[in-house]
């Protein structure tokens, strides 16, 4: 284990901190729509 390795709770806190303080504002709804489109596209290709 590394000297500064975090547990899952610590990793989540650090991730949240960086998201909050990033210059790029993430649009959750747009991200959800993008993931949904990717999922449907992959689902269609798997059936063929």
PDB file of C-alpha atoms in Angstrom:
ATOM      1  CA  UNK A   1       0.000   0.000   0.000  1.00  0.00           C
ATOM      2  CA  UNK A   2       1.136   3.490  -0.799  1.00  0.00           C
ATOM      3  CA  UNK A   3       1.796   6.079   1.827  1.00  0.00           C
ATOM      4  CA  UNK A   4      -1.176   8.231   0.790  1.00  0.00           C
ATOM      5  CA  UNK A   5      -3.548   5.554  -0.475  1.00  0.00           C
ATOM      6  CA  UNK A   6      -7.161   6.307   0.412  1.00  0.00           C
ATOM      7  CA  UNK A   7     -10.006   3.979   1.263  1.00  0.00           C
ATOM      8  CA  UNK A   8     -13.201   4.117  -0.799  1.00  0.00           C
ATOM      9  CA  UNK A   9     -14.789   6.784   1.379  1.00  0.00           C
ATOM     10  CA  UNK A  10     -11.706   8.983   1.051  1.00  0.00           C
ATOM     11  CA  UNK A  11     -11.539   8.427  -2.703  1.00  0.00           C
ATOM     12  CA  UNK A  12     -15.173   9.489  -3.040  1.00  0.00           C
ATOM     13  CA  UNK A  13     -14.500  12.636  -0.992  1.00  0.00           C
ATOM     14  CA  UNK A  14     -11.494  13.559  -3.134  1.00  0.00           C
ATOM     15  CA  UNK A  15     -13.457  12.918  -6.339  1.00  0.00           C
ATOM     16  CA  UNK A  16     -16.314  15.098  -5.114  1.00  0.00           C
ATOM     17  CA  UNK A  17     -13.855  17.856  -4.155  1.00  0.00           C
ATOM     18  CA  UNK A  18     -12.274  17.859  -7.607  1.00  0.00           C
ATOM     19  CA  UNK A  19     -15.646  17.845  -9.369  1.00  0.00           C
ATOM     20  CA  UNK A  20     -16.799  20.754  -7.240  1.00  0.00           C
ATOM     21  CA  UNK A  21     -13.652  22.801  -7.849  1.00  0.00           C
ATOM     22  CA  UNK A  22     -13.112  22.004 -11.516  1.00  0.00           C
ATOM     23  CA  UNK A  23     -13.406  24.742 -14.115  1.00  0.00           C
ATOM     24  CA  UNK A  24     -15.550  22.563 -16.365  1.00  0.00           C
ATOM     25  CA  UNK A  25     -19.090  22.316 -15.100  1.00  0.00           C
ATOM     26  CA  UNK A  26     -20.439  18.859 -15.812  1.00  0.00           C
ATOM     27  CA  UNK A  27     -24.025  18.658 -16.949  1.00  0.00           C
ATOM     28  CA  UNK A  28     -25.429  15.512 -15.336  1.00  0.00           C
ATOM     29  CA  UNK A  29     -28.462  15.303 -17.603  1.00  0.00           C
ATOM     30  CA  UNK A  30     -26.338  15.525 -20.764  1.00  0.00           C
ATOM     31  CA  UNK A  31     -23.958  12.904 -19.390  1.00  0.00           C
ATOM     32  CA  UNK A  32     -26.858  10.553 -18.613  1.00  0.00           C
ATOM     33  CA  UNK A  33     -28.270  10.994 -22.121  1.00  0.00           C
ATOM     34  CA  UNK A  34     -24.852  10.276 -23.657  1.00  0.00           C
ATOM     35  CA  UNK A  35     -24.413   7.091 -21.609  1.00  0.00           C
ATOM     36  CA  UNK A  36     -27.939   5.994 -22.484  1.00  0.00           C
ATOM     37  CA  UNK A  37     -27.239   6.456 -26.203  1.00  0.00           C
ATOM     38  CA  UNK A  38     -23.981   4.480 -25.918  1.00  0.00           C
ATOM     39  CA  UNK A  39     -25.762   1.675 -24.071  1.00  0.00           C
ATOM     40  CA  UNK A  40     -28.528   1.415 -26.664  1.00  0.00           C
ATOM     41  CA  UNK A  41     -25.993   1.470 -29.494  1.00  0.00           C
ATOM     42  CA  UNK A  42     -23.966  -1.341 -27.867  1.00  0.00           C
ATOM     43  CA  UNK A  43     -27.116  -3.331 -27.163  1.00  0.00           C
ATOM     44  CA  UNK A  44     -28.143  -3.177 -30.838  1.00  0.00           C
ATOM     45  CA  UNK A  45     -24.718  -4.312 -32.066  1.00  0.00           C
ATOM     46  CA  UNK A  46     -24.616  -7.228 -29.620  1.00  0.00           C
ATOM     47  CA  UNK A  47     -27.921  -8.653 -30.883  1.00  0.00           C
ATOM     48  CA  UNK A  48     -26.714  -8.892 -34.502  1.00  0.00           C
TER      49      UNK A  48
END
